[in-house]
Amino acid sequence: MATKAERLREFLRRLANAEPVRTHDEAYDLLSRTLTGVENEYTDIPVDPEKWKEDGRMYPPQPDSERESDRPGFRLYRSRAHKIYIGEHGTIKIYEVKGRCVINKLGKWR
Amino acid sequence: MRNKQTREMALAHNSTKMHEQVSRFIELLKREFPEIAIDVDAPKNPDGEWWLDISVGDFTTAVAWRPAFGFGLFTSEESGFGDKPNEVYRDVELAYRRICKLEASYRLHSTQKMWLRDLRHLTDIPQTRLADLLGKEQAEISRLEQREDVKLSTIAAYVRAIGGELLLSVRFPRFEAGIEPPAELNKKTRAST
């Protein structure tokens, strides 16, 4: 099974290459689908978002992880090691908690 | 500056709603580690997922909290995206003691030497219990653990109380040896006669 680091790289690669989307909800869905797709392909661990315990899979941000955003036009989500900004026009920006930007995917404005 | 202000405003908005368990957890950690830095990342909905970014010297960790589950601790070094916690504690005291142990284990395996508090964390003895054993107040134990200049007899009593033995040794260019203060030798002599 590929390591989490390898799967994370693949997730970011697929996300970067995906068709841009127009809205926050579409971007949230794109991120979730892309990550879930990678995990389904590279692991045989069943998906179980309700269980709050490490099972070897990576999961998209859950709605209850949303926090007040410091960027106008973006909603902010948090996970252990990342801050995920999803814009109202479909832009996705993911930062490591320490500050490094790992992906800046622009939304589709028109 | 704007980011910090926004975060502080959010915290101020949520501070009155910070769950009792999260507050208690922070209070316990700050009492145990006066030098600790805790960045509280509050959710938009106070009943959502809280994050506490904790650092004690070089030791850093993130702790999550959700009302329905409790405290989520991350003990695996492998990190991906959206990791779930390795350990979940519904009891705030157990979560706090586990963080103490993780910090002590980190120092045990790092090049940093340990001091009294680190030993106590590794032996799982709370300050309150140690205070009882030594006939002192908990605040005295806390102050003792932060002092650099401590009497040998005090260190020996502390280590004995947590189940260990203080051993002293010296190293010279031409030899190394164990040493023992006369008071200790006298105690042993009186015990054997």
Coordinates of N, CA and C in Angstrom, one line a residue, chain B residues 115-121 125 127 130 134 141 144-145 152-164:
Chain B
W115 N 14.8 16.4 33.3 CA 14.9 16.9 34.7 C 13.8 16.3 35.5
L116 N 13.5 16.7 36.7 CA 12.7 16.1 37.6 C 11.2 15.8 37.0
R117 N 10.7 16.9 36.5 CA 9.3 16.8 36.0 C 9.2 15.7 34.9
D118 N 10.2 15.6 34.0 CA 10.2 14.6 33.0 C 10.2 13.2 33.6
L119 N 10.9 13.0 34.6 CA 11.0 11.7 35.3 C 9.6 11.3 35.9
R120 N 9.0 12.3 36.5 CA 7.7 12.1 37.1 C 6.6 11.8 36.0
H121 N 6.7 12.4 34.9 CA 5.8 12.1 33.8 C 5.9 10.7 33.3
I125 N 3.2 9.7 37.8 CA 2.8 10.2 39.1 C 2.4 11.6 39.1
Q127 N 1.5 15.5 40.2 CA 2.1 16.4 41.2 C 1.4 16.2 42.5
L130 N 2.6 13.2 44.4 CA 4.0 13.4 44.8 C 4.0 14.3 46.0
L134 N 5.7 13.5 49.7 CA 6.8 14.2 50.3 C 6.3 15.1 51.4
I141 N 6.0 21.6 44.9 CA 6.5 20.7 44.0 C 6.7 21.4 42.6
L144 N 9.7 23.6 42.8 CA 10.9 22.7 42.8 C 11.3 22.3 41.4
E145 N 10.3 21.8 40.7 CA 10.6 21.3 39.3 C 11.1 22.3 38.4
L152 N 21.1 18.3 46.8 CA 21.2 16.9 46.5 C 20.2 16.0 47.3
S153 N 20.0 16.3 48.5 CA 19.1 15.6 49.4 C 17.7 15.7 48.9
T154 N 17.3 16.9 48.4 CA 16.0 17.1 47.8 C 15.8 16.3 46.6
I155 N 16.8 16.3 45.7 CA 16.6 15.5 44.5 C 16.5 14.0 44.8
A156 N 17.3 13.6 45.8 CA 17.3 12.2 46.2 C 15.9 11.8 46.7
A157 N 15.4 12.7 47.6 CA 14.0 12.4 48.1 C 13.0 12.3 47.1
Y158 N 13.1 13.3 46.1 CA 12.1 13.3 45.0 C 12.2 12.0 44.2
V159 N 13.4 11.6 43.8 CA 13.6 10.4 43.0 C 13.1 9.2 43.7
R160 N 13.4 9.1 45.0 CA 12.9 8.0 45.8 C 11.4 7.9 45.9
A161 N 10.8 9.1 46.0 CA 9.3 9.1 46.1 C 8.6 8.7 44.8
I162 N 9.3 8.8 43.7 CA 8.7 8.4 42.4 C 9.2 7.0 42.0
G163 N 9.9 6.3 43.0 CA 10.2 4.9 42.8 C 11.6 4.7 42.2
G164 N 12.5 5.7 42.3 CA 13.8 5.5 41.7 C 14.9 5.7 42.7

